[in-house]
CSV table of C-alpha atoms and ligand atoms in Angstrom, one decimal:
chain,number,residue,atom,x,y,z
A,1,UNK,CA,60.0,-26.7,14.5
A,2,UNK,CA,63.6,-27.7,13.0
A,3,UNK,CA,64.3,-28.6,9.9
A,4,UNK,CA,63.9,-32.0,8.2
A,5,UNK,CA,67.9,-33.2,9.4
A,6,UNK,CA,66.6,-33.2,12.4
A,7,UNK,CA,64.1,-35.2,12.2
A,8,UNK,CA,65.2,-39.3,12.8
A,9,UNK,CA,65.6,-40.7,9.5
A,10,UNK,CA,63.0,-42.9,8.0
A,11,UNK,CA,59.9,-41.0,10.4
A,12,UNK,CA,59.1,-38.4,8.4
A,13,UNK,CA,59.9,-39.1,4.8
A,14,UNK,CA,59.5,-36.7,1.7
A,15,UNK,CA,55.9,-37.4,0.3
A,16,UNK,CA,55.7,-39.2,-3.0
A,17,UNK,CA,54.6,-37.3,-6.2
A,18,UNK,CA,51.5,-38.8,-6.0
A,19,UNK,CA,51.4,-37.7,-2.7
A,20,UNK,CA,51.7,-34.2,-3.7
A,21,UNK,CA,50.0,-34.2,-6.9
A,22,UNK,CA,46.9,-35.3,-4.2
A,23,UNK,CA,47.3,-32.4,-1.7
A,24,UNK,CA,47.8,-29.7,-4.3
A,25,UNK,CA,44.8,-30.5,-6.1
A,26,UNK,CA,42.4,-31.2,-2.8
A,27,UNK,CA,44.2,-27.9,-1.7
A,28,UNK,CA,43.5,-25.9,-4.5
A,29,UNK,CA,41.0,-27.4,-6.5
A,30,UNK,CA,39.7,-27.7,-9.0
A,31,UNK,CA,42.9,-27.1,-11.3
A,32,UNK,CA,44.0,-27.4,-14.9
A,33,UNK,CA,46.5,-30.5,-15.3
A,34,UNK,CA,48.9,-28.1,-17.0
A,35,UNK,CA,48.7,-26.1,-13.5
A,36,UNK,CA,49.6,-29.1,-11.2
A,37,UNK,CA,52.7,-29.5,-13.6
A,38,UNK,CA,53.6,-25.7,-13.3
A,39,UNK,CA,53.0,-25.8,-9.2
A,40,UNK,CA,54.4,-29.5,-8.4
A,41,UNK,CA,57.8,-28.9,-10.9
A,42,UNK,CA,57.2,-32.2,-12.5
A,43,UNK,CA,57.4,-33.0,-16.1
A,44,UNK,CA,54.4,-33.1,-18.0
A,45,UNK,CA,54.2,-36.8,-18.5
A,46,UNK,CA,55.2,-37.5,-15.0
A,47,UNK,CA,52.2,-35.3,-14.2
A,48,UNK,CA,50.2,-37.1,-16.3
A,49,UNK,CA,50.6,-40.5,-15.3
A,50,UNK,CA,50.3,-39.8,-11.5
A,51,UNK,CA,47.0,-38.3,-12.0
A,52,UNK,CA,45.7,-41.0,-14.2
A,53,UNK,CA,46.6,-43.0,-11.2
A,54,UNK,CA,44.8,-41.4,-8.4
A,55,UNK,CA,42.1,-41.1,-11.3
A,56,UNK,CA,41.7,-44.9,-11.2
A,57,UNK,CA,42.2,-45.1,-7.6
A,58,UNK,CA,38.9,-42.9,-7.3
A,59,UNK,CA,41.1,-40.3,-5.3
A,60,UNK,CA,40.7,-37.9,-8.3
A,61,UNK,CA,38.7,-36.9,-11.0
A,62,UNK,CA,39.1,-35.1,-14.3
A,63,UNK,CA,37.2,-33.5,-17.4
A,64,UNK,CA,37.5,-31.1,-20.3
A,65,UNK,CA,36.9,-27.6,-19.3
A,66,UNK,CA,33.6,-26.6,-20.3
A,67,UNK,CA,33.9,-24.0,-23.2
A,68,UNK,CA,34.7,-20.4,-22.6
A,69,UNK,CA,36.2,-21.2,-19.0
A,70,UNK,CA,40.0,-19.3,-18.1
A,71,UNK,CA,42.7,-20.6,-20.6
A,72,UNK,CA,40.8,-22.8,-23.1
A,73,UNK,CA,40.8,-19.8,-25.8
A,74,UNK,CA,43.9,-21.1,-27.2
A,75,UNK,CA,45.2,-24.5,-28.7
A,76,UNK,CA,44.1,-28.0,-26.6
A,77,UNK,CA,42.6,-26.9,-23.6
A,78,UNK,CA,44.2,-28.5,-20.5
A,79,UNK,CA,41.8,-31.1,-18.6
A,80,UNK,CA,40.6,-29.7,-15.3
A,81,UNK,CA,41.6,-31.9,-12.2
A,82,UNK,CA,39.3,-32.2,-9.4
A,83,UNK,CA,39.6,-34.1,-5.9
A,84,UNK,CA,36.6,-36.8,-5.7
A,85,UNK,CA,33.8,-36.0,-3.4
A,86,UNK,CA,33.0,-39.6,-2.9
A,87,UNK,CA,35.9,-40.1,-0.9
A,88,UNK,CA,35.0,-39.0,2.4
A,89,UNK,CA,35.9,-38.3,6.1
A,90,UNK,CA,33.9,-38.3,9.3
A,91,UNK,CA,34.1,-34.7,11.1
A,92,UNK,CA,33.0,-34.5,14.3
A,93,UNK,CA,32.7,-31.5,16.7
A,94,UNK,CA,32.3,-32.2,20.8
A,95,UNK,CA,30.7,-29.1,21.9
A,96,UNK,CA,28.8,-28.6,25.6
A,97,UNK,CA,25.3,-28.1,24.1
A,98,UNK,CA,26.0,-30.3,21.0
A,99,UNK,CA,27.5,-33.3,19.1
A,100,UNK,CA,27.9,-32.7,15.4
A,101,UNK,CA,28.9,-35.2,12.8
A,102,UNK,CA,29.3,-34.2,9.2
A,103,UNK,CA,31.0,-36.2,5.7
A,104,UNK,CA,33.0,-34.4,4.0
A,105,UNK,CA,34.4,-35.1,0.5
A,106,UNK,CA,38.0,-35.1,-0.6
A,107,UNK,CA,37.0,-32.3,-2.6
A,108,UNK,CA,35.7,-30.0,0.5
A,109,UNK,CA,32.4,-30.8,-0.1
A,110,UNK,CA,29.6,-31.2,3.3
A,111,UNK,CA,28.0,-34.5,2.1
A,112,UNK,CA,26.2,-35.0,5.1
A,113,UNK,CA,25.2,-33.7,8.6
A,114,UNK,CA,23.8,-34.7,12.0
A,115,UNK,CA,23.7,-32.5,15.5
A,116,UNK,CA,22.7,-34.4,18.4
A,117,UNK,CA,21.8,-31.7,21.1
A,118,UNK,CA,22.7,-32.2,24.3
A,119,UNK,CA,21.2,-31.1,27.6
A,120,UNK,CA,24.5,-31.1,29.7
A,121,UNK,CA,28.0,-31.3,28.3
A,122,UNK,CA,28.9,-35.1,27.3
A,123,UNK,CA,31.1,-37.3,29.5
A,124,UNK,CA,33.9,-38.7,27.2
A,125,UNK,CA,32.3,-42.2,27.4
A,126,UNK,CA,29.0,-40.5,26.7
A,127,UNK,CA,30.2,-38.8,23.6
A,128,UNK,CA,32.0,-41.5,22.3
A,129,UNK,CA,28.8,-43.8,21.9
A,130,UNK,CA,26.8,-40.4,20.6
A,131,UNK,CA,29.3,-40.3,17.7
A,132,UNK,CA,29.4,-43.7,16.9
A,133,UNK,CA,25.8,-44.0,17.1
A,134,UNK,CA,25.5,-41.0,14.6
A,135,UNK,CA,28.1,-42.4,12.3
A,136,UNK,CA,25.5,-45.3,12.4
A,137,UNK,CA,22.6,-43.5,11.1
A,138,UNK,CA,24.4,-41.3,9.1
A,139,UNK,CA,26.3,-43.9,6.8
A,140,UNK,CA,22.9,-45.6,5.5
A,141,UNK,CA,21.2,-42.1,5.4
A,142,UNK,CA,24.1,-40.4,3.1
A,143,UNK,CA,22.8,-39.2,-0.2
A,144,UNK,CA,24.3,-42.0,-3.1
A,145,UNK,CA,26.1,-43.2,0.2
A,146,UNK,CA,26.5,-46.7,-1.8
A,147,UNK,CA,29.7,-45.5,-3.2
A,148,UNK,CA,30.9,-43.1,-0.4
A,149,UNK,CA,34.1,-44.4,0.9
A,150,UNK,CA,35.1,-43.1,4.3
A,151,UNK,CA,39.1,-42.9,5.3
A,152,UNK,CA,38.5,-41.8,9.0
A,153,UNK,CA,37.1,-39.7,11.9
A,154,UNK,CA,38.6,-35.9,12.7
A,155,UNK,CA,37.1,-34.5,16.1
A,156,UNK,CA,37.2,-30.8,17.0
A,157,UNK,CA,37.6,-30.4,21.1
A,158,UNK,CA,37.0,-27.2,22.7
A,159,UNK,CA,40.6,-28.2,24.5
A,160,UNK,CA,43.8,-28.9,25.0
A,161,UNK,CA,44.1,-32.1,23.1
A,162,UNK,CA,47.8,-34.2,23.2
A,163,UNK,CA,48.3,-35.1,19.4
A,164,UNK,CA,50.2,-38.2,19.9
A,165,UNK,CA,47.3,-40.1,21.4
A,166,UNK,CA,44.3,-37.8,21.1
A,167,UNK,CA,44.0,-37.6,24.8
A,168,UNK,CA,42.1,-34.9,25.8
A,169,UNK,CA,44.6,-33.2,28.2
A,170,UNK,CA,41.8,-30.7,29.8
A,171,UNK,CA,38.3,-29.1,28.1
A,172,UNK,CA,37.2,-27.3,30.5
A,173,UNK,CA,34.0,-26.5,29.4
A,174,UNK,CA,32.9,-29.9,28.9
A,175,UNK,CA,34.8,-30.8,32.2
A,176,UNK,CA,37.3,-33.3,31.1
A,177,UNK,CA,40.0,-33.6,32.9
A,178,UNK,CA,43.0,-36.1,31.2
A,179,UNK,CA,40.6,-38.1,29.3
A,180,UNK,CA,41.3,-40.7,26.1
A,181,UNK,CA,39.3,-39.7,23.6
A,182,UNK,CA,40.5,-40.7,19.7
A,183,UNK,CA,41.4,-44.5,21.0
A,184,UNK,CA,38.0,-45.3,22.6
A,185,UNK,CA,36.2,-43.9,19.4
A,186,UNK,CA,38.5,-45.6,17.4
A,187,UNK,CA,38.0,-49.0,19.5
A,188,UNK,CA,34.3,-48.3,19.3
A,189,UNK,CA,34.0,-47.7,15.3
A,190,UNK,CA,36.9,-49.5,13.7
A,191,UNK,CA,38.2,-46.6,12.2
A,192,UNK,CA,41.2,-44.3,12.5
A,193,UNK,CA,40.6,-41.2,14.6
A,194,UNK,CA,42.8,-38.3,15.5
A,195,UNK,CA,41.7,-35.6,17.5
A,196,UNK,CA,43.1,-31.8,17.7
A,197,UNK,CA,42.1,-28.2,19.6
A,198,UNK,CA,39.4,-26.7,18.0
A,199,UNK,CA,40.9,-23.5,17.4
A,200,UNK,CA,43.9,-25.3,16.0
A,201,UNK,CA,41.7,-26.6,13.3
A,202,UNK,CA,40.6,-23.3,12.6
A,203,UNK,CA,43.6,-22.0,11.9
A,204,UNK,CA,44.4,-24.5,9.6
A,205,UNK,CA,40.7,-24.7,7.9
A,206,UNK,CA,41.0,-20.7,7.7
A,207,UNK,CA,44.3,-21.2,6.0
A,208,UNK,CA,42.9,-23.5,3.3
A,209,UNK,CA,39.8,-22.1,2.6
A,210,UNK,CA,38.9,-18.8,4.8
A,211,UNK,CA,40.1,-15.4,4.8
A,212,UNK,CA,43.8,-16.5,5.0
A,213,UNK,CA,44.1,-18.7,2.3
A,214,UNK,CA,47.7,-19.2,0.7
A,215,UNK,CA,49.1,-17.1,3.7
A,216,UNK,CA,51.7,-19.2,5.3
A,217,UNK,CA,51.9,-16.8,8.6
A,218,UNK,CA,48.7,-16.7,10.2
A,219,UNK,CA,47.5,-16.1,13.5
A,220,UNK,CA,44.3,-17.0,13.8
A,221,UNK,CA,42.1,-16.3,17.5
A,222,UNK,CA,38.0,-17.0,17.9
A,223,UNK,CA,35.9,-16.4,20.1
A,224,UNK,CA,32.8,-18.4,21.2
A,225,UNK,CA,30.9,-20.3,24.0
A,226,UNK,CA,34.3,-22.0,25.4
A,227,UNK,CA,36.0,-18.3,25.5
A,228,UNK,CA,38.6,-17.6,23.2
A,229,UNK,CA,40.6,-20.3,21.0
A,230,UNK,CA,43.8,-19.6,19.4
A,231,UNK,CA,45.8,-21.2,16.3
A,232,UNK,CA,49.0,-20.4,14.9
A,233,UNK,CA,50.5,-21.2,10.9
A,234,UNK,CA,54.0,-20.4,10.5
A,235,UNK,CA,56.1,-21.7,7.3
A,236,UNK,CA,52.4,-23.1,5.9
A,237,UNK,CA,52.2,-25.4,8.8
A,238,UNK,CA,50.5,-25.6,12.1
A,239,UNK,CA,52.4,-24.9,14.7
A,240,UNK,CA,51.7,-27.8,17.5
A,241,UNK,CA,54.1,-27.3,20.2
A,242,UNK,CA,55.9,-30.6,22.1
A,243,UNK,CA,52.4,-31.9,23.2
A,244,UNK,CA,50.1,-30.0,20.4
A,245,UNK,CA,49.2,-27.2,23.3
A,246,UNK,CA,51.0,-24.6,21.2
A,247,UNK,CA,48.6,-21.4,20.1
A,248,UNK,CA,46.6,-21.1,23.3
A,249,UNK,CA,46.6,-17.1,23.1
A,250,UNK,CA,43.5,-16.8,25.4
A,251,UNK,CA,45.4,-17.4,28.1
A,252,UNK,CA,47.9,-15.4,27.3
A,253,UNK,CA,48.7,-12.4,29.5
A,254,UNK,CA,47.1,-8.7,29.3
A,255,UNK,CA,45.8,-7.5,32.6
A,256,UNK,CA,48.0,-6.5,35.8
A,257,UNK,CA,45.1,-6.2,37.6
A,258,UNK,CA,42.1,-8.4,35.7
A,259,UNK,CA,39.9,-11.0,36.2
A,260,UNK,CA,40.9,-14.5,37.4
A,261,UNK,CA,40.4,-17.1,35.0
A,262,UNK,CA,39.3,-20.6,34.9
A,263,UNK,CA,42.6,-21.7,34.3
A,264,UNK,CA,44.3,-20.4,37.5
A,265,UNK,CA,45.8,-17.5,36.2
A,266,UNK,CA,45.0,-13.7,36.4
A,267,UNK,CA,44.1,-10.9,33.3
A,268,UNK,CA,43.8,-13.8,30.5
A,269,UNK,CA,42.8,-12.7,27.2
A,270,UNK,CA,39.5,-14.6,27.4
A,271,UNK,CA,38.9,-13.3,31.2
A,272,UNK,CA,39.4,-9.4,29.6
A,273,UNK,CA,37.8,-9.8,26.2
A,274,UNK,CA,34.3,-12.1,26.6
A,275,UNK,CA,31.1,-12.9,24.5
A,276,UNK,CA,29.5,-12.9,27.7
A,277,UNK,CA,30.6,-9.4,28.7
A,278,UNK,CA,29.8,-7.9,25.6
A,279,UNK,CA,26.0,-9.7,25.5
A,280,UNK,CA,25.6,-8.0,28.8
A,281,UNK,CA,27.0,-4.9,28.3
A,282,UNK,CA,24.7,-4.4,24.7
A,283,UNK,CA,21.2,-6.7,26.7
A,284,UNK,CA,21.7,-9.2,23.7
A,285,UNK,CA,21.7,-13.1,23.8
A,286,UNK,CA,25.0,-14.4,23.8
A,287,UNK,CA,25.2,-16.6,21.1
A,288,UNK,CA,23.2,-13.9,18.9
A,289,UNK,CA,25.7,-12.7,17.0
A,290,UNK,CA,23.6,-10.2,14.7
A,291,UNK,CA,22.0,-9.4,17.2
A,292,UNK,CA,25.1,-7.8,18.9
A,293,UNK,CA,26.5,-6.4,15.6
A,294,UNK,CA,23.3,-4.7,15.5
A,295,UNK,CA,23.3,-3.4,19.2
A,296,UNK,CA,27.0,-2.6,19.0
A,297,UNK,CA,25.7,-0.2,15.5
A,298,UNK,CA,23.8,2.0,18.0
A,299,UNK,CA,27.3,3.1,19.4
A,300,UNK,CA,26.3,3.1,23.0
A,301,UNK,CA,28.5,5.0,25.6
A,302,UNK,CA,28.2,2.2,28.3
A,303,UNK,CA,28.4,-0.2,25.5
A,304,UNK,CA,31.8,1.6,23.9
A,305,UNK,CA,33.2,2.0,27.1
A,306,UNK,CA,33.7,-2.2,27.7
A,307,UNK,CA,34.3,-2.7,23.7
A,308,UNK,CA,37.3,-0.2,24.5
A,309,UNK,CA,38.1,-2.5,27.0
A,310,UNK,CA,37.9,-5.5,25.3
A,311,UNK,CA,40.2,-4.1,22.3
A,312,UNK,CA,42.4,-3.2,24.3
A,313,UNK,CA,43.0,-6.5,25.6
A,314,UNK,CA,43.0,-7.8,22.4
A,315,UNK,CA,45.8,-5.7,20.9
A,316,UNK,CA,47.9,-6.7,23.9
A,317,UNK,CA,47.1,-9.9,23.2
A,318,UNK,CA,47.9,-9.9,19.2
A,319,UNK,CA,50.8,-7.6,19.8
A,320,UNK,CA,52.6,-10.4,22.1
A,321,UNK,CA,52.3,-12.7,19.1
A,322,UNK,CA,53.5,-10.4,16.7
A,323,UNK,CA,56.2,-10.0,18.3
A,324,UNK,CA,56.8,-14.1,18.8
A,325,UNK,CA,55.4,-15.5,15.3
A,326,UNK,CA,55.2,-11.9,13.0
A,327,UNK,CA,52.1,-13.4,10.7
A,328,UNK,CA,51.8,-11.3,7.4
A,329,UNK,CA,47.5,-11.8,9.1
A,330,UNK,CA,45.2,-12.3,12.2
A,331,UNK,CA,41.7,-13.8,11.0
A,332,UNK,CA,39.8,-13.3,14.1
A,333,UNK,CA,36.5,-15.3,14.2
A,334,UNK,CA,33.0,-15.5,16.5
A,335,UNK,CA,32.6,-12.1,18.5
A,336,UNK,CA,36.0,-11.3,18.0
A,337,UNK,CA,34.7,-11.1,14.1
A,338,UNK,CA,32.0,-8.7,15.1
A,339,UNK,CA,34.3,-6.7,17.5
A,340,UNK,CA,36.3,-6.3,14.7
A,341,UNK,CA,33.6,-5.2,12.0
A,342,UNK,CA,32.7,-3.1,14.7
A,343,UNK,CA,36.1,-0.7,15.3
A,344,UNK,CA,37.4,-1.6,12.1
A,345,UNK,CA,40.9,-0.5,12.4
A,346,UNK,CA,41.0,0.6,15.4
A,347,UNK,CA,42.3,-2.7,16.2
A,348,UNK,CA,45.7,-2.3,13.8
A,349,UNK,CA,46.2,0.7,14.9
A,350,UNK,CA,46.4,-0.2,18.5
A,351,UNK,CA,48.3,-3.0,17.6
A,352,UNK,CA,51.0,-1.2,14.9
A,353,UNK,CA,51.3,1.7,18.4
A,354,UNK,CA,53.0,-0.6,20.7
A,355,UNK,CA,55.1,-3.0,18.1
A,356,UNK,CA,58.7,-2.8,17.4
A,357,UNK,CA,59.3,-0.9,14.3
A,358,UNK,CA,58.4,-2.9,10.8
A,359,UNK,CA,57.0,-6.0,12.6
A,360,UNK,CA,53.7,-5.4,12.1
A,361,UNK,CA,54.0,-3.1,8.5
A,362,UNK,CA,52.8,-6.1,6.4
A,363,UNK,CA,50.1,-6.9,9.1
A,364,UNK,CA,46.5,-6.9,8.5
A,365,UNK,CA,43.4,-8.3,10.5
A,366,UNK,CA,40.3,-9.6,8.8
A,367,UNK,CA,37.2,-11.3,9.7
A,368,UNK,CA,37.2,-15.7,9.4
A,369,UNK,CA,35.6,-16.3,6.6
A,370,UNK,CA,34.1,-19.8,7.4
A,371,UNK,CA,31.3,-19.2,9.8
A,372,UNK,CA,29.6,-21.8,11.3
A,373,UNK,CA,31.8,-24.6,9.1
A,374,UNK,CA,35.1,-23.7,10.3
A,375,UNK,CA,35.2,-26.9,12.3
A,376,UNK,CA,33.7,-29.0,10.3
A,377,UNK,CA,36.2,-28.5,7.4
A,378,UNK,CA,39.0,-28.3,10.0
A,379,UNK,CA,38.0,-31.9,11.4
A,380,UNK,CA,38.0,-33.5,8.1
A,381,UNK,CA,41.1,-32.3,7.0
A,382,UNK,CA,43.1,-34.2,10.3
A,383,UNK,CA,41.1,-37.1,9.2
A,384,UNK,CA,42.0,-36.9,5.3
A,385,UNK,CA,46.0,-36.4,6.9
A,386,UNK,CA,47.3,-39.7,6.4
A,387,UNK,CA,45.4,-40.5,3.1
A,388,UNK,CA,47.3,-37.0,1.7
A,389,UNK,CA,50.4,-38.0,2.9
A,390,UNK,CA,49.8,-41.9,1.2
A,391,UNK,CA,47.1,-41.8,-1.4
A,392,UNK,CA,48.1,-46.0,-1.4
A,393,UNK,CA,45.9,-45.9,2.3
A,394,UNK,CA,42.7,-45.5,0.2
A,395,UNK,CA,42.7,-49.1,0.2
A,396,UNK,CA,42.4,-49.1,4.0
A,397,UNK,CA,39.1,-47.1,3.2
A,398,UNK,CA,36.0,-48.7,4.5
A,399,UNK,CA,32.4,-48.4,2.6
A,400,UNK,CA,30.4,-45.7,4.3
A,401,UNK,CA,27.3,-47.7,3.5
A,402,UNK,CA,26.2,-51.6,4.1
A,403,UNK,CA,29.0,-53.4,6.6
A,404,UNK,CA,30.5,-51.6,9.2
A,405,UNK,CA,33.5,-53.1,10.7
A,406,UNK,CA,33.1,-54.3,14.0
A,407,UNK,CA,34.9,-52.6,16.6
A,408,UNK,CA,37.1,-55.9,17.4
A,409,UNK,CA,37.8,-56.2,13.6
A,410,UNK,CA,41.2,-53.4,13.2
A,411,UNK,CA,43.1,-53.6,16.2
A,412,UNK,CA,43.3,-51.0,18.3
A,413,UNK,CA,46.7,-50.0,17.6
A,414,UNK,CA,46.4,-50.4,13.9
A,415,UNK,CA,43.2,-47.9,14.2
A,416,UNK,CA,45.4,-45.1,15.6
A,417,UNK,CA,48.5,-46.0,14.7
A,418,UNK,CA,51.1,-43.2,12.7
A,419,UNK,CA,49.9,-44.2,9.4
A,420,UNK,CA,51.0,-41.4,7.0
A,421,UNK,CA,54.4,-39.6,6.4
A,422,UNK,CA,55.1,-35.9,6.9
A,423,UNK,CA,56.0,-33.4,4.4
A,424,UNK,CA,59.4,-32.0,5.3
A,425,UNK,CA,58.5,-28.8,6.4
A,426,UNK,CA,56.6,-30.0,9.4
A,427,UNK,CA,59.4,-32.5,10.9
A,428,UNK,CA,60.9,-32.2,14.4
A,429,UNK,CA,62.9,-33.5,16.2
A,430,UNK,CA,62.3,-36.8,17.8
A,431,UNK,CA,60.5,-36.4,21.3
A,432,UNK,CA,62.3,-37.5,24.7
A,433,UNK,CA,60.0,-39.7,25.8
A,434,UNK,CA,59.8,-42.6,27.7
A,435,UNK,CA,57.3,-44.8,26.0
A,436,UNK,CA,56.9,-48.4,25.5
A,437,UNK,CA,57.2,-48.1,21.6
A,438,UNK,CA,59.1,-45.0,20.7
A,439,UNK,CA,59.5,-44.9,17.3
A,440,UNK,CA,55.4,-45.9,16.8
A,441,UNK,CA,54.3,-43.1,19.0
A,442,UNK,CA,57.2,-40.4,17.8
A,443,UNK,CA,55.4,-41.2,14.2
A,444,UNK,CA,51.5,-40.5,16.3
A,445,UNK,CA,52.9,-37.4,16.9
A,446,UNK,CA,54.6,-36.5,13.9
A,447,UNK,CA,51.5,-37.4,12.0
A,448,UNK,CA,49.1,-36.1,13.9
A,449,UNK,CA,50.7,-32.0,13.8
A,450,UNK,CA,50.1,-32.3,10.3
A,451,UNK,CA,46.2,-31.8,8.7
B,501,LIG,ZN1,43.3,-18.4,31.5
């Protein structure tokens, strides 16, 4: 990442007030007024005005504190400030065993949910009409959906995903292989779509609302059915890469003489530290994860002998991006969570033994906090990106109930378009790219890093 000078002027400009006053409040919400004055800097009838604003644009709601709450014992209490949970996005998660599609409120609320099973992973064609179809049900079928607005569509991909088009690069679990993804949805539903690594979102949902929340320096690794995922936060922000490949640290390098993986190479994290291994070693199903907490409790010898293993690998792995992208924390989710409740820290240690001298002092590793949601509050937030960045795009909002527009009614480009600024911190440079329209898919790009 470089710095904002960098960046070509007039793609990434600085986010309005309002745009600000909006991300603080769906960040931390639900706040005092007189705290988004004290966190945004702005005068208090600067503050006020903006949120009356996004108050009558339905973005945000706000009320008297209820009596007794933190800091109405003295003089006026200060209205509370809360993001509006009728303002929603679509978050959908591309899984091989499953298709999930959940609304989400502004206000990090799960309005809604479907999971369509599925008895062999989805071709991208396939899973495109499975989401739309969803989105079909589910709009009519949302609780008080009749005022539910819906600002766009964030899928998860168990993959490397290119952010400037949402082109699935390679997932190789579901076996795609180069494959458009967020444009054919987005043709198909008439509304905007941008797509991201699963692991990425993680990170960022993690950040937000999980174990690391308010850290700006987070590494964040889980590991599930599609091996191990990795996501990286430094400065606040995610940290993309030039194609959005950036934070794929189970591939990273820790054994000489391991296993080969999937990906070509030899001794990959996810080849030396596996779900599958550890179900086997402990006679536990693999996606069982109590179960193997519970097996792992009985402190086998055959058993320890492969979780030695697998930490071991792991602290290679976390020390080599300690050393790249020093995070103040490591949330590691899935088995990696359990592994970890399991050695406690053993893992640390390890790590702190084999890093340079004061990186890894500040360190700590904790279990993800999300569960099961992680995704689903990931997905929503890439789709809620360009409404944060330009509360004014809530008028490109469609009603999640009654007419759905036709997927010849937005064109194409204008579904997936760049359509939101980027705060400064997450500017780069402008890409070297050969493209028929530049500055239009510099802006994709640019927009599509930031959640
Ligand atoms: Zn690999």
């Amino acid at each position: 990442m470089t710095s904002t000078t960098a960046a070509t002027p007039g793609t990434t400009p600085v986010p309005s007030n309002a745009a600000r006053v909006l991300r603080l409040v769906h960040e931390e919400g639900p706040i005092t007024r007189a705290e988004v004055t004290r966190r945004t800097g702005l005068n208090r009838s600067t503050t006020l005005t903006l949120v009356g604003e996004l108050v009558e644009r339905g973005l945000l709601h706000e009320e008297l504190p209820t009596a007794g709450a933190p800091g109405t014992g003295v003089g006026r209490p200060s209205p509370v400030v809360r993001a509006a949970a009728d303002v929603v996005a679509a978050a959908v998660t591309v899984e091989v065993d499953a298709v999930s599609v959940a609304l989400v409120g502004l206000d990090g609320t799960v309005r809604t949910r479907l999971v369509e099973p599925q008895r062999r992973p989805p071709t991208p064609g396939e899973a495109v009409e499975t989401v739309a179809s969803m989105l079909d049900r589910i709009r009519p079928a949302s609780a008080g959906s009749a005022t539910l607005r819906l600002v766009g569509i964030g899928v998860a991909v168990p993959g490397t995903v290119r952010v400037e088009d949402g082109t699935v690069q390679y997932a190789p679990h579901l076996g795609w292989h180069d494959a458009p993804f967020a444009r054919p949805l987005a043709d198909r539903t008439g509304l905007p779509v941008r797509a991201a690594n699963d692991a990425n979102l993680g990170a960022w949902a993690e950040r937000l609302a999980g174990s690391g929340r308010g850290v700006d320096d987070l590494v964040y690794l889980n590991g599930g059915a599609s091996g191990i995922g990795g996501g990286v936060i430094t400065a606040g922000r995610p940290l993309s890469g030039a194609d959005g490949y950036a934070g794929e640290l189970g591939h990273t390098f820790v054994a000489a003489n391991g296993i080969r993986c999937h990906c070509g190479a030899v001794g990959c994290l996810e080849t030396e530290a596996s779900r599958d291994a550890l179900a086997a070693a402990t006679g536990t199903a693999p996606d069982d994860l109590v179960a193997l907490a519970a097996a792992l409790a009985e402190e086998r010898p055959e058993v320890e002998r492969v979780v030695d293993r697998q930490v071991a690998a792991l602290a290679t792995a976390l020390r080599n991006a300690i050393h790249t992208v020093n995070p103040s924390i490591v949330v590691l989710g899935g088995f990696l969570g359990v592994l970890l409740d399991h050695v406690g820290d053993r893992i640390l240690d390890d790590v702190r033994a084999q890093s340079m001298t004061g990186t890894a002092d500040r360190l700590r590793i904790v279990p993800a906090a999300l569960g099961a949601d992680v995704l689903v509050h990931g997905a929503a937030e890439i789709a809620f990106g360009a409404l944060l960045g330009d509360p004014d795009r809530i008028s490109d909002a469609v009603p999640a109930v009654g007419a759905v527009p036709s997927a010849t009614a937005v064109p194409t480009t204008a579904a997936v378009r760049a359509v939101a600024p980027v705060p400064p911190a997450t500017a780069t440079a402008p890409h070297n790219r050969t493209t028929t329209h530049p500055s239009s898919r510099d802006d994709a790009a640019e927009e599509a890093r930031t959640p």
